[in-house]
PDB file of C-alpha atoms and ligand atoms in Angstrom:
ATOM      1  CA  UNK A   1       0.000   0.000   0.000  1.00 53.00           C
ATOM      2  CA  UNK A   2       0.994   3.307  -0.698  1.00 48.00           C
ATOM      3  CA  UNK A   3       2.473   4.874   2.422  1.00 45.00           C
ATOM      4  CA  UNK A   4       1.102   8.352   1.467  1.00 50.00           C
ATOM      5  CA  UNK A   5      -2.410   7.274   0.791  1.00 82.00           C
ATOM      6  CA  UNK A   6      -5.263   6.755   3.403  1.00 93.00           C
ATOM      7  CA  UNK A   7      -8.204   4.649   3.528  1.00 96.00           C
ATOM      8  CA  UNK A   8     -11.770   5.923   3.759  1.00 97.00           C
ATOM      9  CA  UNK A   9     -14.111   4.127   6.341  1.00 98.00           C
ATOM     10  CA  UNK A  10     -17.790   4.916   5.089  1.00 98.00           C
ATOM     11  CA  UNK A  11     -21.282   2.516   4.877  1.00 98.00           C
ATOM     12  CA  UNK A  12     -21.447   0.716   1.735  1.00 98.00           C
ATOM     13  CA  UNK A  13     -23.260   1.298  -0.930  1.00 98.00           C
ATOM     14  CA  UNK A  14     -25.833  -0.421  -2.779  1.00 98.00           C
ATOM     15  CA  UNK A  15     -23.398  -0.423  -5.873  1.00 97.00           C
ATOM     16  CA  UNK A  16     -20.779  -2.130  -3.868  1.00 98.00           C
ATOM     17  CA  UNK A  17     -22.664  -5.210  -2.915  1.00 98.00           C
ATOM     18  CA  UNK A  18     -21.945  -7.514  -6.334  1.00 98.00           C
ATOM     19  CA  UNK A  19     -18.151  -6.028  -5.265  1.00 98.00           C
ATOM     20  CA  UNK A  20     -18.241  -7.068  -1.896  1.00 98.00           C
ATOM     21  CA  UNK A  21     -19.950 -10.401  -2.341  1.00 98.00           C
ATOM     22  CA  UNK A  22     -17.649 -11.525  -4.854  1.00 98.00           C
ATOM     23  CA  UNK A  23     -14.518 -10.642  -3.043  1.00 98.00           C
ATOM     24  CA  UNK A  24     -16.087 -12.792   0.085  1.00 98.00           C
ATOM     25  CA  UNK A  25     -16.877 -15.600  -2.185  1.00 98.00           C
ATOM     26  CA  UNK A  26     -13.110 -15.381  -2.949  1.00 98.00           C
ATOM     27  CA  UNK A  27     -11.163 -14.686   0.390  1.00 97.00           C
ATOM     28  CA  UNK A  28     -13.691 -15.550   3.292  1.00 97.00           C
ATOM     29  CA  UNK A  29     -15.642 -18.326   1.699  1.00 97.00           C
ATOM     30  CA  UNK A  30     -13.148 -20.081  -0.085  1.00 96.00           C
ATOM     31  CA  UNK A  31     -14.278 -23.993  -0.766  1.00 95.00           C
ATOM     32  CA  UNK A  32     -17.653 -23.266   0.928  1.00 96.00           C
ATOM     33  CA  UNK A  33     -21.274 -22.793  -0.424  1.00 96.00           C
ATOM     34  CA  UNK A  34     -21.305 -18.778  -1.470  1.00 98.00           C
ATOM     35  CA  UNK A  35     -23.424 -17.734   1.126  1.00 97.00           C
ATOM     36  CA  UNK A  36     -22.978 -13.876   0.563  1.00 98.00           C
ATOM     37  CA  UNK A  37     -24.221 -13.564  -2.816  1.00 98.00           C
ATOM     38  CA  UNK A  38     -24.751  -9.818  -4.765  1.00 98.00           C
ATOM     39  CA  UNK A  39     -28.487 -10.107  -3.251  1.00 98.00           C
ATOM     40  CA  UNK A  40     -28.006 -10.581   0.241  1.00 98.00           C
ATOM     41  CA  UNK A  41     -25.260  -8.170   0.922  1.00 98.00           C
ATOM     42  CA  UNK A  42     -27.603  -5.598  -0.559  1.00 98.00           C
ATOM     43  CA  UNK A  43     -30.391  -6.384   1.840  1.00 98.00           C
ATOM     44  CA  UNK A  44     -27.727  -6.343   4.402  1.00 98.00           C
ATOM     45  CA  UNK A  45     -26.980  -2.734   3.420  1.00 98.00           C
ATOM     46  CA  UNK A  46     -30.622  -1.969   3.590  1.00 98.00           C
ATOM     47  CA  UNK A  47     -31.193  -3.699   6.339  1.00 98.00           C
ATOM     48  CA  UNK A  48     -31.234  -0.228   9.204  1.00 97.00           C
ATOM     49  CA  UNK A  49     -29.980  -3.055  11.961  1.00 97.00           C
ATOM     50  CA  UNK A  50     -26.896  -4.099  10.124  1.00 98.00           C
ATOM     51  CA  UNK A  51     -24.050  -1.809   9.059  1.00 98.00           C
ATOM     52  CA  UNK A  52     -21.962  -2.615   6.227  1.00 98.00           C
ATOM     53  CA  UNK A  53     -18.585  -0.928   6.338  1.00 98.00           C
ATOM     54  CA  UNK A  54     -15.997  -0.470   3.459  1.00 98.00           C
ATOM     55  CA  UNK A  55     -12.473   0.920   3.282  1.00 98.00           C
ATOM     56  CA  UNK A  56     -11.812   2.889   0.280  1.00 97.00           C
ATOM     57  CA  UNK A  57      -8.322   3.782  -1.489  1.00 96.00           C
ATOM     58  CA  UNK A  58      -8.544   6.169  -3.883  1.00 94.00           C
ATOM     59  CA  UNK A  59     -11.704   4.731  -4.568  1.00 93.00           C
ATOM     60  CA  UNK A  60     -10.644   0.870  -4.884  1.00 96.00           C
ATOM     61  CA  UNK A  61     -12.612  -1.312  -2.083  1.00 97.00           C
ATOM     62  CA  UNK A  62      -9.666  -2.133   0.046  1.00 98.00           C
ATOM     63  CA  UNK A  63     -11.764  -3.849   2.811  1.00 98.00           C
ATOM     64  CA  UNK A  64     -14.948  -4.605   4.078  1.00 98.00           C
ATOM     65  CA  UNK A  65     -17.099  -5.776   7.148  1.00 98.00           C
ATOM     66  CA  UNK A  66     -21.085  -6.736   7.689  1.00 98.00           C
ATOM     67  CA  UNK A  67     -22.080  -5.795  11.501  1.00 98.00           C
ATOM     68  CA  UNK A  68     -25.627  -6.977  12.513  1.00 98.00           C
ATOM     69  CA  UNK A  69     -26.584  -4.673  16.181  1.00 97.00           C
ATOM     70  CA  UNK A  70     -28.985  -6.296  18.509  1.00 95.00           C
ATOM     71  CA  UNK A  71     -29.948  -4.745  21.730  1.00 89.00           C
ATOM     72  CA  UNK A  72     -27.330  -5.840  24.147  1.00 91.00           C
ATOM     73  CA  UNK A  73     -24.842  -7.595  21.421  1.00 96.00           C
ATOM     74  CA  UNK A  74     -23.674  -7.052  17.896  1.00 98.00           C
ATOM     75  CA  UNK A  75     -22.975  -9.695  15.614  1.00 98.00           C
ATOM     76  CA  UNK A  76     -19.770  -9.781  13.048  1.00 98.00           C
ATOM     77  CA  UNK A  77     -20.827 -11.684  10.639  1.00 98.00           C
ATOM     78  CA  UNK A  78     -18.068 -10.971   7.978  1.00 98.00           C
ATOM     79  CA  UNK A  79     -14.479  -9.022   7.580  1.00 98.00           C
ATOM     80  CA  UNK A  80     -12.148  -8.604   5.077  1.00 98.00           C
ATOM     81  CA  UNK A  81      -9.013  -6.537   3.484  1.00 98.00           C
ATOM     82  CA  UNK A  82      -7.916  -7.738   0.203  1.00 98.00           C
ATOM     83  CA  UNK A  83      -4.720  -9.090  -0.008  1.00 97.00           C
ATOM     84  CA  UNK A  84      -2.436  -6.004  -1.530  1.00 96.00           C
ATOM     85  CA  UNK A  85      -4.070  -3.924   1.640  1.00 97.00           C
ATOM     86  CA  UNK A  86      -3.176  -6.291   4.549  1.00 98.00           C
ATOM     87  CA  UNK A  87      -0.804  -6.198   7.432  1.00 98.00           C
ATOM     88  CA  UNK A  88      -1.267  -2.142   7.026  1.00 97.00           C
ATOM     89  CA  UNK A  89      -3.669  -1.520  10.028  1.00 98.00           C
ATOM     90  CA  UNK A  90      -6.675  -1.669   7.748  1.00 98.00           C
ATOM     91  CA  UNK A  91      -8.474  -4.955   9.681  1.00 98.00           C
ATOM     92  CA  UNK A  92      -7.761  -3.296  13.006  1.00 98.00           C
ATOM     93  CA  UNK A  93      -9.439  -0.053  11.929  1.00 98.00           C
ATOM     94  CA  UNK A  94     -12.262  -1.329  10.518  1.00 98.00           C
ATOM     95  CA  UNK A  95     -12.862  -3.647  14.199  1.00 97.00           C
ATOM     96  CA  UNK A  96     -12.402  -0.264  16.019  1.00 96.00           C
ATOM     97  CA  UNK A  97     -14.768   1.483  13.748  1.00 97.00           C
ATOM     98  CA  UNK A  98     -17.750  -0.964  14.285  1.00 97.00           C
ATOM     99  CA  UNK A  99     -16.835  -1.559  18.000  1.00 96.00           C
ATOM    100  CA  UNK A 100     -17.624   2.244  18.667  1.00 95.00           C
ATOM    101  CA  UNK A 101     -20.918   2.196  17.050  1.00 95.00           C
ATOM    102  CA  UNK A 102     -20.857  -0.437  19.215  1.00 95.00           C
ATOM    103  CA  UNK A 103     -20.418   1.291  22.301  1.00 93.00           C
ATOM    104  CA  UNK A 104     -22.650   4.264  21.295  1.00 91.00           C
ATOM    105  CA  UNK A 105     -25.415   2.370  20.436  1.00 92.00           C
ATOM    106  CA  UNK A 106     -25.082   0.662  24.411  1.00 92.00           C
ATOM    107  CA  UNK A 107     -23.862  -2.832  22.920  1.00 94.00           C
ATOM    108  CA  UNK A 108     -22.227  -4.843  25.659  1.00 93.00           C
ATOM    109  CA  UNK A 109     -20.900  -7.637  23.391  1.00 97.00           C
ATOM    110  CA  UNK A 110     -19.573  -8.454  20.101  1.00 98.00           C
ATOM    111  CA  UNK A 111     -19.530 -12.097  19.026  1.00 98.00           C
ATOM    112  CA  UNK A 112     -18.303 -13.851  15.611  1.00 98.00           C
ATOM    113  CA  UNK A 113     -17.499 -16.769  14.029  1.00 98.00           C
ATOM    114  CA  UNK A 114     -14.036 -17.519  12.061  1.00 98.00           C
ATOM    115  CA  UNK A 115     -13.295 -21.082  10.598  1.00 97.00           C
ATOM    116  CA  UNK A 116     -11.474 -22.860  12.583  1.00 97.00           C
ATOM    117  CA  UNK A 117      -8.689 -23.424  10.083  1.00 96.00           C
ATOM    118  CA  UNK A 118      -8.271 -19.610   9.664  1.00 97.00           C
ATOM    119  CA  UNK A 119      -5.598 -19.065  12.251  1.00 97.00           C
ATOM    120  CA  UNK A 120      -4.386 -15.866  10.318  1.00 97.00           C
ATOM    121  CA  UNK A 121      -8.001 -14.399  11.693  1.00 98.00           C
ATOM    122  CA  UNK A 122      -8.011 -16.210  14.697  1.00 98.00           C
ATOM    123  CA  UNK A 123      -4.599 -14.052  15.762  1.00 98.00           C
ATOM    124  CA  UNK A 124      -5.883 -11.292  14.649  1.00 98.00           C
ATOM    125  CA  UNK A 125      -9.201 -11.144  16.331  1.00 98.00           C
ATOM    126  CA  UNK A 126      -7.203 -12.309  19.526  1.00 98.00           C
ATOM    127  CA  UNK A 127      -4.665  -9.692  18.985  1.00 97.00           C
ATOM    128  CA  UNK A 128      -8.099  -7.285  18.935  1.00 97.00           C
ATOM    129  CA  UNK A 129      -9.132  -8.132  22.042  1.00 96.00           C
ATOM    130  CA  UNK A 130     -11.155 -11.489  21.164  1.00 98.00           C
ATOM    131  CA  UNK A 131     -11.316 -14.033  23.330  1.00 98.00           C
ATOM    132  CA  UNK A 132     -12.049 -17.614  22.434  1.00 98.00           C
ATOM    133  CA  UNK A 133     -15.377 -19.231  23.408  1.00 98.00           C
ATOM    134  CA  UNK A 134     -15.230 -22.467  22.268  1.00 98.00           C
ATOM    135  CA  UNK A 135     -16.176 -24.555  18.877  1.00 97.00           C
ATOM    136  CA  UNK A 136     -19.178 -25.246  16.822  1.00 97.00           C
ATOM    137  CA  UNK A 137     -18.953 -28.436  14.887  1.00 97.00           C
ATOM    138  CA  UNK A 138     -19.644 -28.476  11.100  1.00 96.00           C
ATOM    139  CA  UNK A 139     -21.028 -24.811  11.176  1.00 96.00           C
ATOM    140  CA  UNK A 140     -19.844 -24.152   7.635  1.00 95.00           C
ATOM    141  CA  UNK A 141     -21.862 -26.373   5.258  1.00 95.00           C
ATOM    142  CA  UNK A 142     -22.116 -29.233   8.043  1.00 94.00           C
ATOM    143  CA  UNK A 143     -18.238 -30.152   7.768  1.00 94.00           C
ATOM    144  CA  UNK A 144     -16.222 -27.381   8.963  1.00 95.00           C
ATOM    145  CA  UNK A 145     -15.643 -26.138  12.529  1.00 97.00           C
ATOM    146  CA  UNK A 146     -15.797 -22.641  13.853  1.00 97.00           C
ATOM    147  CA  UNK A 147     -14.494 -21.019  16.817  1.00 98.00           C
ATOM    148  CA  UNK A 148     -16.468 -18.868  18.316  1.00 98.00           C
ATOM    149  CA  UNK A 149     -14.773 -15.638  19.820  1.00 98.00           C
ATOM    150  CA  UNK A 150     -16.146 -12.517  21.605  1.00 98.00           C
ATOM    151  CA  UNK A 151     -15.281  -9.284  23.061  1.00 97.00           C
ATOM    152  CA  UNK A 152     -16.861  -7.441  26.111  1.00 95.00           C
ATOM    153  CA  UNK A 153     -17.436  -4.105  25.569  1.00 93.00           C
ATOM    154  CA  UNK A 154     -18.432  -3.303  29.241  1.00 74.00           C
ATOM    155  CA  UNK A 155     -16.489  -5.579  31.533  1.00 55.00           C
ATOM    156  CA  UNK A 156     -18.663  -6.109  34.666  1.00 48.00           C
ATOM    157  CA  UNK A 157     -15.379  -5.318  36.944  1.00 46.00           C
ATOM    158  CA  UNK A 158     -16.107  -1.670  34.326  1.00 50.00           C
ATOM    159  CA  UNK A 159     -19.605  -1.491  35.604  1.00 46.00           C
ATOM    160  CA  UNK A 160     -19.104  -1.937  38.888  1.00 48.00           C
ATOM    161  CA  UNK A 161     -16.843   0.752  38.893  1.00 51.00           C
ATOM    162  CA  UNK A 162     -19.997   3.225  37.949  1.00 49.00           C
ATOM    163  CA  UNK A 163     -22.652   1.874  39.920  1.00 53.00           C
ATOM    164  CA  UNK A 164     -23.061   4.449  42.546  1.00 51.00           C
ATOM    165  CA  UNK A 165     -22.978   1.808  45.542  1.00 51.00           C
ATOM    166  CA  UNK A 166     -19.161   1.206  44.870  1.00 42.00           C
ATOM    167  CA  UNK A 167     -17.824   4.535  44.736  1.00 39.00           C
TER     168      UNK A 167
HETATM  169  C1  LIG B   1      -7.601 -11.373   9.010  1.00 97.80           C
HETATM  170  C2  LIG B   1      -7.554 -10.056   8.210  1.00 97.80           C
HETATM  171  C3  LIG B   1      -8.955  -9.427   8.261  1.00 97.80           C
HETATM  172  C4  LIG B   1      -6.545  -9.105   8.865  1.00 97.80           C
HETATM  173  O1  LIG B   1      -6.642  -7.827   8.254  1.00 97.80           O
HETATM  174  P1  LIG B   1      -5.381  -6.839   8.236  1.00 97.80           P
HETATM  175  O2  LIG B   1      -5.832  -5.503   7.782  1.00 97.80           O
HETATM  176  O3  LIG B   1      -4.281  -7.461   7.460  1.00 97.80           O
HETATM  177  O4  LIG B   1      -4.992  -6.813   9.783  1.00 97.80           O
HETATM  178  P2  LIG B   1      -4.118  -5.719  10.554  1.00 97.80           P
HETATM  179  O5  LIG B   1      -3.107  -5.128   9.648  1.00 97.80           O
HETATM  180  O6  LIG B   1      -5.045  -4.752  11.239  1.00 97.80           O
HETATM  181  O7  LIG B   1      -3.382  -6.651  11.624  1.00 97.80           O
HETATM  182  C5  LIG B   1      -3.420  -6.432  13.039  1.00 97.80           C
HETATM  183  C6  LIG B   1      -2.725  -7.578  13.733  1.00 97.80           C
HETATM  184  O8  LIG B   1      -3.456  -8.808  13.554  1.00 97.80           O
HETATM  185  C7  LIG B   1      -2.530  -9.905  13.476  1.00 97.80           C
HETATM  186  N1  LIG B   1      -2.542 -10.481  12.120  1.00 97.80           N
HETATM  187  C8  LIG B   1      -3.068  -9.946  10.996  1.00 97.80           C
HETATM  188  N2  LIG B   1      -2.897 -10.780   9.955  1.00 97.80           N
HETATM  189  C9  LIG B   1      -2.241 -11.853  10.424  1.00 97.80           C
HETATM  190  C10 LIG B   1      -1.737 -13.036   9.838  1.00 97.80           C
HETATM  191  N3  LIG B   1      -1.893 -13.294   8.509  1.00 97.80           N
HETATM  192  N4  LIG B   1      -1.102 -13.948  10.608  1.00 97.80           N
HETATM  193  C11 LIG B   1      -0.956 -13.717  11.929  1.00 97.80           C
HETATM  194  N5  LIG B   1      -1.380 -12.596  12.567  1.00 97.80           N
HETATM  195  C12 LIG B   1      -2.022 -11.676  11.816  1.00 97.80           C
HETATM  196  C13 LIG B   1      -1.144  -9.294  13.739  1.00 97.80           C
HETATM  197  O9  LIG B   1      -0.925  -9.316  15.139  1.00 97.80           O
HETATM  198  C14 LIG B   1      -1.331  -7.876  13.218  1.00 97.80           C
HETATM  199  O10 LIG B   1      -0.406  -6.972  13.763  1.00 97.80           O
HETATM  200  P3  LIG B   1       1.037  -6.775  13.055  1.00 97.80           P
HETATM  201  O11 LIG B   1       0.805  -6.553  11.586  1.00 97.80           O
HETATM  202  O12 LIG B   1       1.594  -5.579  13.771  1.00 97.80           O
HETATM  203  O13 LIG B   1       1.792  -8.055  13.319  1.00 97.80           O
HETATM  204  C15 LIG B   1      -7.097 -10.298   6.740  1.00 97.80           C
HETATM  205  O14 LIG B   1      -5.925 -11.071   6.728  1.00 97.80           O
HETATM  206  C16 LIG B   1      -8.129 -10.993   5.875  1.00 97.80           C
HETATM  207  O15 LIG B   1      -8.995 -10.345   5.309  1.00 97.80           O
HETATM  208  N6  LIG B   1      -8.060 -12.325   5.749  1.00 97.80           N
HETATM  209  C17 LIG B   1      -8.965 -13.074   4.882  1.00 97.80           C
HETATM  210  C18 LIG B   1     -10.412 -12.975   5.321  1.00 97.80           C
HETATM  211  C19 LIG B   1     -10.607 -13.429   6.739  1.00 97.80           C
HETATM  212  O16 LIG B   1      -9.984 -14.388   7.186  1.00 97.80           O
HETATM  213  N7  LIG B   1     -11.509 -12.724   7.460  1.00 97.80           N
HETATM  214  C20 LIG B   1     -11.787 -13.015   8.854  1.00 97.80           C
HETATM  215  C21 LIG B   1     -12.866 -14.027   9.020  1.00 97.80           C
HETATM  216  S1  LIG B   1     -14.427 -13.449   8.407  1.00 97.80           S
END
């Protein structure tokens, strides 16, 4: 990546969705059942309960993530950089991005999946902050493990720290 260039963080939009789907189909879904076809990331970008985040350079998608919010914990359901923009902070950004809507929007927890073979992501999300919460058998097309990690956005020991009986 070009040292003197920065990425954008912005929602996606609807234009982006065949780009986004196909570059998931390529680097997340690899030898799996294309689950996040041009028609469903576009309802996910329409979808008011979901963000869809992309990182721009100089207008090329360099990244991408699909965030659904519930009321007390968010959901990653997919991340990305493409390969030319990785190892350049772009991942990390992206997670910090989302994880302060997060915290705006009162979300205690975020939760994902990642294959289980995907150690790459698995560092990375543990690097983040992600801690691992165990594995779900055949989750991807009933023959391939995930691990399930999370993050706490309010720690309890955080909580405490507010509630006025403990000052
Ligand atoms: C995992 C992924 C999102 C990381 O994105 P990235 O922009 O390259 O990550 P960052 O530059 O923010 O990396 C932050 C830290 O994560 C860890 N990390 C990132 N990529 C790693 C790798 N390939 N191997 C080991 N650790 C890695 C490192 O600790 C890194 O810090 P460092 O570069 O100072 O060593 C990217 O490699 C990717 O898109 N992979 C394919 C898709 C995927 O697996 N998505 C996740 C599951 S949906």
């Amino acid at each position: 990546m070009n040292s003197t260039s920065t990425p954008v963080y912005r929602a996606a939009h609807v234009s982006e969705a065949p780009a986004i789907a196909a570059a998931s189909r390529l680097h997340v879904e690899y030898g799996l059942r294309w689950r996040w076809t041009p028609t469903r990331v576009r309802q996910e970008i329409l979808d008011p309960d979901t963000m869809v985040l992309v990182s721009s350079l100089r207008g090329d998608l360099a990244g991408f993530a699909i965030m659904h919010f519930g009321d007390e914990r968010a959901h990653l359901q997919l991340l990305a950089v493409l390969p030319p923009y990785r190892r350049a902070g772009i991942g990390t950004a992206m997670l910090a991005w989302l994880e302060k809507s997060c915290v705006t929007a009162g979300i205690q927890q975020i939760r994902l999946e990642v294959r289980s073979a995907n150690r790459a992501a698995r560092e990375f999300y543990a690097r983040a902050g992600y801690k691992y919460l165990g594995q779900i058998g055949g989750y991807y097309d009933g023959h391939e493990a995930a691990s399930v990690m999370a993050r706490e956005l309010y720690p309890a020991a955080a909580l405490d720290r507010h509630r006025p009986d403990k000052r």
